[in-house]
Tab-separated table of C-alpha atoms and ligand atoms in Angstrom:
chain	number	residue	atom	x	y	z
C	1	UNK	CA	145.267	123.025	33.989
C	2	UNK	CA	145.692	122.295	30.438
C	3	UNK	CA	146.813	118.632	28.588
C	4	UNK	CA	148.561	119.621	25.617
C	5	UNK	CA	149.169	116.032	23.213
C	6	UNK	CA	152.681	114.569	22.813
C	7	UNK	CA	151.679	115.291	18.951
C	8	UNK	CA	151.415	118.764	18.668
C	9	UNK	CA	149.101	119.567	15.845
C	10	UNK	CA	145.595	119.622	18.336
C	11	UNK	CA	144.925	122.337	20.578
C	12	UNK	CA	145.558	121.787	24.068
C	13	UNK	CA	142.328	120.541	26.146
C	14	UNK	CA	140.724	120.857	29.628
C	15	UNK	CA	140.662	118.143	31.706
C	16	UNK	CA	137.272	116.982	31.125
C	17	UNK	CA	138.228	117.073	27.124
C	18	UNK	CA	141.193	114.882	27.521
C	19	UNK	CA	139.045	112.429	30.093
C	20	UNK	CA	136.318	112.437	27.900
C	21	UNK	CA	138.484	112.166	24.628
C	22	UNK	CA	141.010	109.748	25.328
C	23	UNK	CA	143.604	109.926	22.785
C	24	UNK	CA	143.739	113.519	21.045
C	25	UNK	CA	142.387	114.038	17.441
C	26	UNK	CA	145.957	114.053	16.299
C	27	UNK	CA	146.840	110.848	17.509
C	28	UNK	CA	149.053	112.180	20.658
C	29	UNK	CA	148.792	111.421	24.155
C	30	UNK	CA	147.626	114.060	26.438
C	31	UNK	CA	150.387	115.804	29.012
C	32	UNK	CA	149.345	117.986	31.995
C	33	UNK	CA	151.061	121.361	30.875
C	34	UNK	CA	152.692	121.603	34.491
C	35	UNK	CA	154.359	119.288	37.121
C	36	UNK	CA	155.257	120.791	40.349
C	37	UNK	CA	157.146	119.313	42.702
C	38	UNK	CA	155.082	118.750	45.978
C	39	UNK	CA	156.457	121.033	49.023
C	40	UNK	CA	159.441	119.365	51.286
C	41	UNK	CA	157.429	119.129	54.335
C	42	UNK	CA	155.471	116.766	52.432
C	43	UNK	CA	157.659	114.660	52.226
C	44	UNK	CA	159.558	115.333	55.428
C	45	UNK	CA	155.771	113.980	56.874
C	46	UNK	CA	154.962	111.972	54.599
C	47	UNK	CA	155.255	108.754	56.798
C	48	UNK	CA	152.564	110.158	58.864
C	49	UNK	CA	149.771	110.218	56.673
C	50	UNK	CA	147.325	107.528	55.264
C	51	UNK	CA	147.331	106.169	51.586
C	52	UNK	CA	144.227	108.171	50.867
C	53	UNK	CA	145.938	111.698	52.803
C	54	UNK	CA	148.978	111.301	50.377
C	55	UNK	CA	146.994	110.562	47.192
C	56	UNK	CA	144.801	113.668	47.690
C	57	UNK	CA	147.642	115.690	47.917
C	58	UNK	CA	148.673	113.779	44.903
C	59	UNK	CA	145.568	114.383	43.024
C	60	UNK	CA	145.390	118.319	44.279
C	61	UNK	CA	148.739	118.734	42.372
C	62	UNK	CA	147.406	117.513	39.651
C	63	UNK	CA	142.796	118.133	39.233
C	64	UNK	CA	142.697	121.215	42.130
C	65	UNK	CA	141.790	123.496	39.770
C	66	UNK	CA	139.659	121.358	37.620
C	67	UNK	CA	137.372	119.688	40.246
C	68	UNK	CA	135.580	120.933	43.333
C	69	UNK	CA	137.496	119.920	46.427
C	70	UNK	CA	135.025	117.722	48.404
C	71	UNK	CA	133.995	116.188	44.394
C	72	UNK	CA	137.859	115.330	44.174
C	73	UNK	CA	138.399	114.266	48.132
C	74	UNK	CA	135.301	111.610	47.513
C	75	UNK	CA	136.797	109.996	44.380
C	76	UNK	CA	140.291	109.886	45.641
C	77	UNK	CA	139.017	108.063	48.807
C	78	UNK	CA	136.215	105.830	46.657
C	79	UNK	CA	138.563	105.080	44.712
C	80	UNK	CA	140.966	103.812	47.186
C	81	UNK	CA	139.249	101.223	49.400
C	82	UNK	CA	141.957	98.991	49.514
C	83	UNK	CA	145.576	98.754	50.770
C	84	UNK	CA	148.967	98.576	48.729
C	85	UNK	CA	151.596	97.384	51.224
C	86	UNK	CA	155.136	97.026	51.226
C	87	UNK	CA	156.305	93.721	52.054
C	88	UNK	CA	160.293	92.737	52.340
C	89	UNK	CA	161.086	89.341	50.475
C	90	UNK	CA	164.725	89.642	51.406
C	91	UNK	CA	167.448	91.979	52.580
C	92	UNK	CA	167.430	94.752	50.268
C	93	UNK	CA	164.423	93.643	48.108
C	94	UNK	CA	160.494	94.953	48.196
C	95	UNK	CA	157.959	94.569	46.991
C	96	UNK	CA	154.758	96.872	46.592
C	97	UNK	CA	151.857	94.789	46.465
C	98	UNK	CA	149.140	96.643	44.044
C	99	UNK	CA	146.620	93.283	44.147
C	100	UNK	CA	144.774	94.598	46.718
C	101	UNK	CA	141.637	95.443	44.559
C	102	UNK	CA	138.718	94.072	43.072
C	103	UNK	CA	139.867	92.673	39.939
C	104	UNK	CA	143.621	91.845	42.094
C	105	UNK	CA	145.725	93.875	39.876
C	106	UNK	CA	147.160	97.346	39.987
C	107	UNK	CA	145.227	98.568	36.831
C	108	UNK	CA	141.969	98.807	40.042
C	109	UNK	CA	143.437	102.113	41.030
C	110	UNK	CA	143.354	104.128	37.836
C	111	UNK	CA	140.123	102.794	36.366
C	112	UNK	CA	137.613	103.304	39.138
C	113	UNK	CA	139.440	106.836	39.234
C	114	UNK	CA	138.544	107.133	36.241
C	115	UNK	CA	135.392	105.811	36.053
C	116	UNK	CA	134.609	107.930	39.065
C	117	UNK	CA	136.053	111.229	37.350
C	118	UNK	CA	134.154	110.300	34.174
C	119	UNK	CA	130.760	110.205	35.821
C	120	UNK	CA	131.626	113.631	37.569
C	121	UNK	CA	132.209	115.280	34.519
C	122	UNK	CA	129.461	113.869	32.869
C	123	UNK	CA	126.487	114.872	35.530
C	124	UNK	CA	128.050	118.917	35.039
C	125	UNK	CA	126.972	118.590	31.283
C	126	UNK	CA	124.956	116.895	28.821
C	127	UNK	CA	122.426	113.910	29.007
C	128	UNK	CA	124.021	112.097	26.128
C	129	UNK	CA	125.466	108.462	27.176
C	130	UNK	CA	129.238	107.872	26.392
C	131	UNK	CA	130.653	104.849	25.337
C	132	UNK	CA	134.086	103.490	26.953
C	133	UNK	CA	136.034	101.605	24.607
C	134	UNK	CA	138.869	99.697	25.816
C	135	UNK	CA	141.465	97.148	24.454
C	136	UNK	CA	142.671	94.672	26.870
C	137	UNK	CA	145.600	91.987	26.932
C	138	UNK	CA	143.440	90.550	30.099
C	139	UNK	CA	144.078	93.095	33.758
C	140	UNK	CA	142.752	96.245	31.999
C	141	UNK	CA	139.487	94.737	30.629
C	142	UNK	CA	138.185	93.040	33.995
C	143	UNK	CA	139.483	96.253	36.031
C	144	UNK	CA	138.087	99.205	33.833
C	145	UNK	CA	134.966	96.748	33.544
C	146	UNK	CA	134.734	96.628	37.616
C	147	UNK	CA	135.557	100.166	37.886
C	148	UNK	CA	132.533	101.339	35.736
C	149	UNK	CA	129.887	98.176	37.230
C	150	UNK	CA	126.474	100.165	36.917
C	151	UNK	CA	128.132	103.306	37.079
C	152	UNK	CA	124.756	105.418	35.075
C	153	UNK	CA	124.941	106.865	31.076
C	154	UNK	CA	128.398	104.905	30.629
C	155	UNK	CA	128.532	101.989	28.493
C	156	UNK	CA	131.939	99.626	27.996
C	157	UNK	CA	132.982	98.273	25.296
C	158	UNK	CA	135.927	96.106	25.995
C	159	UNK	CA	137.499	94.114	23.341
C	160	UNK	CA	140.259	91.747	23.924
C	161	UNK	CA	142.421	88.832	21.798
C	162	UNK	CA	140.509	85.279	21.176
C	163	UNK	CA	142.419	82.509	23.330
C	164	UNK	CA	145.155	85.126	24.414
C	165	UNK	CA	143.878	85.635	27.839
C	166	UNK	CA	143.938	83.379	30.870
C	167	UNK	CA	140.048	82.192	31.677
C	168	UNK	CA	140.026	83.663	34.765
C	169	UNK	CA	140.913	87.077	33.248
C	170	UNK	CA	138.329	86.618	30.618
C	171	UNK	CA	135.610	85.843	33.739
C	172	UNK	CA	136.538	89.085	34.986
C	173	UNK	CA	135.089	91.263	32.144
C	174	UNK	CA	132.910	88.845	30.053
C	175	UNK	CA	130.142	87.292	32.680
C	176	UNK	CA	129.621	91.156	34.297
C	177	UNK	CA	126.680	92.092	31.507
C	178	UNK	CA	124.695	94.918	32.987
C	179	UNK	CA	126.828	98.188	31.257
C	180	UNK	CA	129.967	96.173	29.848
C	181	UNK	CA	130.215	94.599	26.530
C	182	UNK	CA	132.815	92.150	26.202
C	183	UNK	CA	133.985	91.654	22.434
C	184	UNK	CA	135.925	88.964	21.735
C	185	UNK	CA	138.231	89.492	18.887
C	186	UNK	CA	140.075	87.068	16.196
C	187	UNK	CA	143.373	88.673	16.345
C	188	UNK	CA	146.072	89.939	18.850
C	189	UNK	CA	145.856	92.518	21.149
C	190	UNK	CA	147.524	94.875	18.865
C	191	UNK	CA	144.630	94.182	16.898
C	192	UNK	CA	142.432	95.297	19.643
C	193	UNK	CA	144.116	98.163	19.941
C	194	UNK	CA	144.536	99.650	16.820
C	195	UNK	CA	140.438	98.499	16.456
C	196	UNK	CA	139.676	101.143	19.188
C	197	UNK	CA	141.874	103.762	17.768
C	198	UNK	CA	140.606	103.492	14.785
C	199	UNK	CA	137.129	103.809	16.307
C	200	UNK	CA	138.016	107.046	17.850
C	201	UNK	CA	139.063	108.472	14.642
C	202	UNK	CA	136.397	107.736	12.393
C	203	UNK	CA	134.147	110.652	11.558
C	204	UNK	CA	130.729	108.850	11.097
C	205	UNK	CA	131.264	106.788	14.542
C	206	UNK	CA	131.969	110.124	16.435
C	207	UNK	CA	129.397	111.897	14.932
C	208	UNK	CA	126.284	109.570	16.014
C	209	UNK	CA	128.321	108.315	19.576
C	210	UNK	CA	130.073	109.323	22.270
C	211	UNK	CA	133.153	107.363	22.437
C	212	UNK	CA	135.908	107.683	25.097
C	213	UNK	CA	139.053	105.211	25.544
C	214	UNK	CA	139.811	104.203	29.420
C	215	UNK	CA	143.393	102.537	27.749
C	216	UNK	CA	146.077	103.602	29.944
C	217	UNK	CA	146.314	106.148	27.531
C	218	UNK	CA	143.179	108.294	29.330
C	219	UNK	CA	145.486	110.696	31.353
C	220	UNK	CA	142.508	110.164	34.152
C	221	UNK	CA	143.956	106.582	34.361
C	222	UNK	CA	147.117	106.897	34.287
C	223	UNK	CA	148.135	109.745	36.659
C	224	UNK	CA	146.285	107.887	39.751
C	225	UNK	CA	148.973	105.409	39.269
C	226	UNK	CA	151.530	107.910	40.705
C	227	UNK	CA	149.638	107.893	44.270
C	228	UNK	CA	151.281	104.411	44.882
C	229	UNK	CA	154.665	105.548	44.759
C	230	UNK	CA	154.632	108.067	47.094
C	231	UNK	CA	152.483	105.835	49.560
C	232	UNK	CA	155.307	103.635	48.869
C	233	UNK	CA	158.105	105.803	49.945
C	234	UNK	CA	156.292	106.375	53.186
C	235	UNK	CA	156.509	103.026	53.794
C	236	UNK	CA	159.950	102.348	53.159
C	237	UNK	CA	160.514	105.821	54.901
C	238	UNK	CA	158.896	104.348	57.741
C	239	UNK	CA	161.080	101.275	58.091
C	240	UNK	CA	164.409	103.476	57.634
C	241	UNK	CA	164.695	102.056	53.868
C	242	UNK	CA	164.331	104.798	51.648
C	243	UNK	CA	168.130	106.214	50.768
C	244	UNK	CA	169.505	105.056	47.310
C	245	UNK	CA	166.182	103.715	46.455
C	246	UNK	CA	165.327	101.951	42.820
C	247	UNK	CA	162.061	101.444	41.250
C	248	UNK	CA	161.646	98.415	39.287
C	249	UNK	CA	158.226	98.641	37.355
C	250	UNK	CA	156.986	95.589	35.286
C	251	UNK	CA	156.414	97.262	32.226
C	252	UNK	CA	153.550	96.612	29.175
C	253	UNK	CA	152.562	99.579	27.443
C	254	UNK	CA	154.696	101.865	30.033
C	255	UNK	CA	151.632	103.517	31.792
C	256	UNK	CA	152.644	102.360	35.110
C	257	UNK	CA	155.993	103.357	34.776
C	258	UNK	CA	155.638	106.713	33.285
C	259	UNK	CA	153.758	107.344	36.695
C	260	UNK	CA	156.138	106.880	38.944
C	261	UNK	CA	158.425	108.866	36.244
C	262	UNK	CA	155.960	111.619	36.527
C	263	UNK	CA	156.123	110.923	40.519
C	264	UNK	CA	159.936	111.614	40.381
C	265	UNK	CA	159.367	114.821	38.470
C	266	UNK	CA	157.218	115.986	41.817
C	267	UNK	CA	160.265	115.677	43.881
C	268	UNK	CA	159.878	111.835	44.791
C	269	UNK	CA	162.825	110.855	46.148
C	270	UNK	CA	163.887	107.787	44.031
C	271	UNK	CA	167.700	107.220	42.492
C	272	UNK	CA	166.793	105.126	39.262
C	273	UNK	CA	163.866	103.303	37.375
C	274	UNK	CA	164.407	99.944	36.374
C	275	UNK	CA	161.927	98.830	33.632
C	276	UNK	CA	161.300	95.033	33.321
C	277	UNK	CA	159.674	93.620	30.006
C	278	UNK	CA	158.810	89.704	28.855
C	279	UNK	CA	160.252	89.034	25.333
C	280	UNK	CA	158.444	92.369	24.444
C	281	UNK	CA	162.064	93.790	24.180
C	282	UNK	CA	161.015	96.786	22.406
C	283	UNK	CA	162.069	99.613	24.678
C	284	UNK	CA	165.293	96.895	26.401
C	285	UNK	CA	166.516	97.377	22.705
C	286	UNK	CA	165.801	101.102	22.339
C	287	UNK	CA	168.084	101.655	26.232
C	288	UNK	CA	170.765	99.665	24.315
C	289	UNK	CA	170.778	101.431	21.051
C	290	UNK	CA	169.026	104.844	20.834
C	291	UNK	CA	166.512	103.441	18.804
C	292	UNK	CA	163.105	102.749	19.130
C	293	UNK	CA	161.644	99.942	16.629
C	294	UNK	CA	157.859	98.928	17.519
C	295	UNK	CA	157.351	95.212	16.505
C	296	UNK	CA	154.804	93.051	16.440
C	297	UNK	CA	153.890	91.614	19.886
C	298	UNK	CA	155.093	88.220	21.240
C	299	UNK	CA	152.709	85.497	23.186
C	300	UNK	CA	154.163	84.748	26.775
C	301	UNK	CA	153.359	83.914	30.067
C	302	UNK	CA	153.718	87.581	31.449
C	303	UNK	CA	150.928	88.166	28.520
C	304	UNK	CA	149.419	91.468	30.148
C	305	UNK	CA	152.921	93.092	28.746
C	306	UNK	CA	152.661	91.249	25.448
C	307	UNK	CA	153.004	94.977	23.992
C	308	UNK	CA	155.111	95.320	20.831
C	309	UNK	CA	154.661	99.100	20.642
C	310	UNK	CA	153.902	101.102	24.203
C	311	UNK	CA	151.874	103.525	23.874
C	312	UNK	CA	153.682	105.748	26.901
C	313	UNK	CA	156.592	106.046	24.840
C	314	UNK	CA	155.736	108.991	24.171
C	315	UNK	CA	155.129	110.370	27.057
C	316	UNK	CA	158.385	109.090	28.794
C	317	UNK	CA	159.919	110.763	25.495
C	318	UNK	CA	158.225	114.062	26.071
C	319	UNK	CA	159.349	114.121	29.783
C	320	UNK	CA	162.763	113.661	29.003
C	321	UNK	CA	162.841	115.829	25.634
C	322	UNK	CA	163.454	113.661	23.733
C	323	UNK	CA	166.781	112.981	25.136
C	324	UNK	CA	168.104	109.410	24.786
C	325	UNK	CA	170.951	110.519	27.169
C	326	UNK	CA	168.901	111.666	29.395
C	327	UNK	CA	166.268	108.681	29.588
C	328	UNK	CA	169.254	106.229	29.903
C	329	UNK	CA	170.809	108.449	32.902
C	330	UNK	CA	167.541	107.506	35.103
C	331	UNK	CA	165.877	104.292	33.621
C	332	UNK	CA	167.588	100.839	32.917
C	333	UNK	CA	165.987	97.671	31.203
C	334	UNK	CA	165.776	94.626	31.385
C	335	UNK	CA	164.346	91.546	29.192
C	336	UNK	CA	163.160	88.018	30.058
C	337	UNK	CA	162.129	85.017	28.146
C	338	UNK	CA	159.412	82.653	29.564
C	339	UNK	CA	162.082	80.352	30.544
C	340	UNK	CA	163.643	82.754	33.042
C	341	UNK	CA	160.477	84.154	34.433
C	342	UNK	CA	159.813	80.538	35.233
C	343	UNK	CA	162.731	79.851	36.990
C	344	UNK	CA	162.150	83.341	39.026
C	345	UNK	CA	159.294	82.091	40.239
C	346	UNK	CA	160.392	78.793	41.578
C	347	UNK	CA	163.671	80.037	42.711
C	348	UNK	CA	161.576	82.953	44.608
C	349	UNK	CA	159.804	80.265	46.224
C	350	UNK	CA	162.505	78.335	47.562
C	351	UNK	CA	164.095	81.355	48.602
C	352	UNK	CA	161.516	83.538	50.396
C	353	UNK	CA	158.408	81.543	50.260
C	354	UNK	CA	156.848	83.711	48.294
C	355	UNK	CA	154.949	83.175	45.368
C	356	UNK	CA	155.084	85.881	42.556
C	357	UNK	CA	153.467	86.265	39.232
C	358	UNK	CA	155.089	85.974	35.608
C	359	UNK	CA	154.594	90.151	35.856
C	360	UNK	CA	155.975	90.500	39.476
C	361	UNK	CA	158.757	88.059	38.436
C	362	UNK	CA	160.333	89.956	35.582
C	363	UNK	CA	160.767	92.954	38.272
C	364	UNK	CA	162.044	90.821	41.494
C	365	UNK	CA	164.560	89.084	38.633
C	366	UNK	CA	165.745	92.637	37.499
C	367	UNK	CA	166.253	93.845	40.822
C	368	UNK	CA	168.266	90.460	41.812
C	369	UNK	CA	170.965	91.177	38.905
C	370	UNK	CA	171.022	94.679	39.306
C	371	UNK	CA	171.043	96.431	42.286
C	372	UNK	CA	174.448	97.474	43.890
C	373	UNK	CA	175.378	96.848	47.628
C	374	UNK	CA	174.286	99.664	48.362
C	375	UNK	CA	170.742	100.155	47.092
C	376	UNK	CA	167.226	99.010	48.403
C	377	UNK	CA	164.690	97.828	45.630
C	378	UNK	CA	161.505	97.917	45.409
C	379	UNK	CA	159.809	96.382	42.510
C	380	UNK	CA	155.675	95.769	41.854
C	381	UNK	CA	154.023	92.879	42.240
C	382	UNK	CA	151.179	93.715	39.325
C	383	UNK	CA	149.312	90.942	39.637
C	384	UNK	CA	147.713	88.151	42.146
C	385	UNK	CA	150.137	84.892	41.198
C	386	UNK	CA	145.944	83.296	40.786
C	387	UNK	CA	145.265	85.465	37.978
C	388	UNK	CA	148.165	83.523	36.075
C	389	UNK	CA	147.016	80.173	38.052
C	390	UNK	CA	147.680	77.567	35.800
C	391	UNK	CA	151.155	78.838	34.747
C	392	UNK	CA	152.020	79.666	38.311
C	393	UNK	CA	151.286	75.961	39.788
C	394	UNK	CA	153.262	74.801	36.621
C	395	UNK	CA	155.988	76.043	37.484
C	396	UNK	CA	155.681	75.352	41.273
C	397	UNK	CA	154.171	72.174	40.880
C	398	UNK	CA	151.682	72.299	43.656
C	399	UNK	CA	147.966	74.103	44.030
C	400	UNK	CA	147.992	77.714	45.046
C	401	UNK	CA	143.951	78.246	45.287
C	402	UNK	CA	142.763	81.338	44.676
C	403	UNK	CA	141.449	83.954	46.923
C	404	UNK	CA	137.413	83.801	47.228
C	405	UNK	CA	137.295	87.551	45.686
C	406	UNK	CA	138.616	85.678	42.459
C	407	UNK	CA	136.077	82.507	42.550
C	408	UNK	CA	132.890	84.433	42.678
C	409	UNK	CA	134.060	85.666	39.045
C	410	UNK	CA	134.477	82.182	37.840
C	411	UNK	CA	130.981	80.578	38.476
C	412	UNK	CA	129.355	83.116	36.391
C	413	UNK	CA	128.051	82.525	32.752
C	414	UNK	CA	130.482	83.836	30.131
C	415	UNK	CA	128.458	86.287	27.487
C	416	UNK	CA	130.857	87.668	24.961
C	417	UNK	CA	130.140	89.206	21.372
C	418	UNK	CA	132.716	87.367	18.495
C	419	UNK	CA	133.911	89.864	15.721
C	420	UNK	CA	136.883	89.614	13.178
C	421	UNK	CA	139.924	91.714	13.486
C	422	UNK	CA	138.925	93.915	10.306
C	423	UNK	CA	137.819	97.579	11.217
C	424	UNK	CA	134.248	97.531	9.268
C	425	UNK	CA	133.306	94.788	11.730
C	426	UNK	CA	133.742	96.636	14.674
C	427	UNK	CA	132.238	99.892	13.128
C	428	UNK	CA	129.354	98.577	11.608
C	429	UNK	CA	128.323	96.455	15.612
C	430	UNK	CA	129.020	99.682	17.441
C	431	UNK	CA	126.743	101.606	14.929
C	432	UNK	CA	124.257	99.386	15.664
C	433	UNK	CA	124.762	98.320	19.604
C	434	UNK	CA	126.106	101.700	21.170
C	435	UNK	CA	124.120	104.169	23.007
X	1	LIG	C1	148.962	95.957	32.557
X	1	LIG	C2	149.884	95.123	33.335
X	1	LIG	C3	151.263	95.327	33.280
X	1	LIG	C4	151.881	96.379	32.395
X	1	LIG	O1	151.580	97.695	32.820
X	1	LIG	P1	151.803	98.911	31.819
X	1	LIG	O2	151.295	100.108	32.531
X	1	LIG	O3	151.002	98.610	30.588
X	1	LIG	O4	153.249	98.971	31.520
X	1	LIG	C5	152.075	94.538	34.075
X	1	LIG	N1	151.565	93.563	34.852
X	1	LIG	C6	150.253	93.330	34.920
X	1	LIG	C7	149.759	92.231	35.781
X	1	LIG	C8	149.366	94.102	34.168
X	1	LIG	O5	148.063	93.856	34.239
C-alpha cells in the first residue's frame, strides 16, 4: 500500500518510507491510500476472538502487503502483552481502560508497534543507525522511550517542556539512559515540537543522520491505536451493549481519535465521536464555527492535551474532505477548564468509586452531559489517575499510591540534557551527539 501526505506536493511513499520518515518532506501527514471495510462476519464474530486475533486482522487490513505474515503476527502480539478492558462505571457509561502497559498510558500500544515495525524494516536494509526524535507533553516521551528500551541501531531523542511535566512522567523517559536521550527544553511543548520538525527539515541534519519522528504523527503509531476500538466493541458486544454506541476520546493532538475515526471507516459499528479537550479549545471552537484557529497552548492539569494546534487535523480533514458538514454530522466537542475536570473527578468518586484521571475525566464529563436515553458511552480512560498523582489526591483529598510498575521508575537517577528553545541549539547537540 501506498501513504500519500495530507499536503500533496511529495510523492506518495511505501510503508517503510513513511515509518522511517515521519512527517513527509512537504510538511503533510502520511494517509494509507485505501481503507477497506473489514468483512461482516468479522464483526458478526468478533466477540469470539482475543485482543491480539482482532488486532491482526486489524493490522492485515492495513501492513499485509507490506510485511511478511509471521514478521507482522509477532509484532502485533509483542506488541500487545497487556489487556485493555471494558469496565461499566454506571448504567449507560464505559470506560475502556488503555493503562494496562508499561508506561500506564494508551500511547504503550502504538510506540512499541512502532518501535517493533521500525527495527523490522531496518534489519531488511542498511547498517546505518536511525535516530528517533520525539516531542513529548509527558505520556509519549516515557512510552516511545519504553517501547524502543535497547531495541539495536535506534537511538531516541526525546525532548520535552522544562517544569511542564509531572515528575513521575519525567522518571519515565529521563532515568532509562542506555538508547534514549532525554532533552529537557526551556520552552513549551509547542516548542518541542516545532524543534523536531524543524530537525526533520533541515538539509545538513538529514544529510549526516538518520532522523525519524515516533510523534503520533508516524502513521506506524498511530494506526495501532485503531486495534482498541474494535477489541472494544467486542466487549460491549459481548455484554449486549453495543447498539447506538458513542465514542468519547480524550483528545490532545487528535491521534487517538482519528483512529477510531479511521476504525469507523472499516465498518466499526459506532453512531458518533465525541471529542473531549482541556482549555485547549482549538478544535471545540472550530465544531462551533467552521473555523479552525491554532493558538498557542494553555498549561492545565489534563497537560498531555495541552495542544494548541493538533497535528491530526489534518488527517480528520482529509477523511472527511474537507467537509465541515460532514465532520460535525459524526463528531461533537466538548471543552473543560481545570475547575470542572476537578470536580469530575471527585464527583466520579462519590458516585462510582472510581478514580479517573484529569484525561479520563474530560471524556466521562462529556459523556455525562451528552448522551441521550438511549445511547451507551464509552469513553477512554488515557491515563493511570498515579501518573497525575499529586493533582488527583488534591482533588480527592486522600492517598491513592501508585501501582509498583510506576515506583520502580521513580527510584532511578534522573539524567537529562538542558538546551534552549532556539533551533541552532538543538541542531548544533544532535550534530554532535547523534549516531
Ligand atoms: C497523549 C494523551 C492524550 C491525547 O491523545 P492524542 O492522541 O494526542 O489526542 C490524552 N490523554 C493522555 C493521558 C495522553 O497521554
Amino acid at each position: 500500500m501506498r501513504y500519500y501526505s495530507t499536503n500533496r506536493q511529495s510523492a506518495p511513499v511505501s510503508l517503510s518510507e513513511a515509518v522511517i520518515k515521519g512527517l513527509a518532506p512537504d510538511r503533510g501527514l502520511y494517509m494509507p491510500e485505501r481503507l477497506e471495510r473489514l468483512p461482516q462476519k468479522f464483526y458478526d464474530h468478533i466477540e469470539q476472538l482475543t485482543f491480539q486475533e482482532i488486532a491482526l486482522a486489524v493490522a492485515e487490513a492495513f501492513f499485509a502487503e507490506d510485511v511478511d505474515a509471521e514478521a507482522l503476527k509477532a509484532i502485533v502480539y509483542d506488541t500487545l502483552t497487556f489487556d485493555c478492558p471494558v469496565v461499566k462505571l454506571k448504567d449507560h457509561i464505559y470506560t475502556l481502560e488503555l493503562f494496562h502497559g508499561p508506561t500506564l498510558a494508551f500511547k504503550d500500544v502504538g510506540a512499541r508497534f512502532m518501535a517493533r515495525l521500525l527495527q523490522y524494516f531496518l534489519a531488511k536494509e542498511s547498517q546505518q543507525k536511525v535516530n528517533v526524535l520525539v516531542a513529548t507533553s509527558g505520556d509519549t516521551g516515557s512510552a516511545v522511550a519504553n517501547g524502543f528500551l535497547g531495541v539495536d541501531g535506534i537511538d531516541v531523542f526525546v525532548l520535552y517542556p522544562k517544569n511542564k511535566v509531572s515528575k513521575i512522567q519525567e522518571s519515565q523517559f529521563a532515568t532509562l539512559g542506555q538508547n534514549i536521550i532525554a532533552v529537557e527544553v526551556d520552552g513549551t511543548f509547542d516548542d518541542c515540537q516545532t524543534l523536531v520538525k524543524s530537525a526533520f527539515l533541515d538539509a545538513e541534519l538529514n544529510q549526516k543522520h538518520r532522523l525519524t519522528s515516533a510523534n503520533s504523527i508516524n502513521v506506524a503509531r498511530f494506526l495501532p491505536q485503531a486495534f482498541y476500538y474494535f477489541y472494544a466493541y467486542a466487549q460491549m458486544k459481548q455484554m449486549g451493549k453495543a447498539r447506538q454506541w458513542v465514542v468519547c476520546v480524550p483528545s490532545g493532538n487528535f491521534g487517538n481519535i482519528t483512529a477510531a475515526l479511521f476504525a469507523h471507516r472499516m465498518g466499526l459499528p459506532v453512531k458518533r465521536f465525541i471529542a473531549a479537550n482541556n482549555a485547549n479549545d482549538v478544535f471545540y471552537k472550530y465544531l462551533q464555527t467552521g473555523a479552525y484557529q491554532p493558538q498557542l497552548s494553555i498549561p492545565t492539569i489534563a497537560n498531555a492535551m495541552d495542544v494548541g494546534n493538533p497535528s491530526n487535523f489534518a488527517r480528520i480533514g482529509e477523511l472527511y474532505e474537507q467537509s465541515y458538514e460532514k465532520i460535525r454530522k459524526d463528531i461533537s466537542g466538548y471543552a473543560f477548564s481545570d475547575a470542572e475536570i476537578a470536580k469530575t473527578i471527585r464527583i466520579c468518586y462519590e458516585e462510582t468509586g472510581y478514580i479517573l484521571d484529569p484525561h479520563g475525566a474530560c471524556g466521562y464529563q462529556a459523556l455525562c452531559q451528552s448522551l441521550l436515553p438511549d445511547e451507551i458511552g464509552l469513553f477512554c480512560e488515557t491515563a493511570h489517575p498515579a501518573k497525575f498523582k499529586e493533582t488527583v489526591e488534591a482533588v480527592l483529598q486522600h492517598s491513592i499510591g501508585i501501582p509498583p510498575k510506576l515506583a520502580a521508575f521513580m527510584h532511578a537517577e534522573k539524567k537529562a540534557v538542558a538546551l534552549s528553545n532556539h533551533f541552532d541549539d538543538f541542531k548544533s547537540f544532535l550534530l554532535k551527539n547523534a549516531d
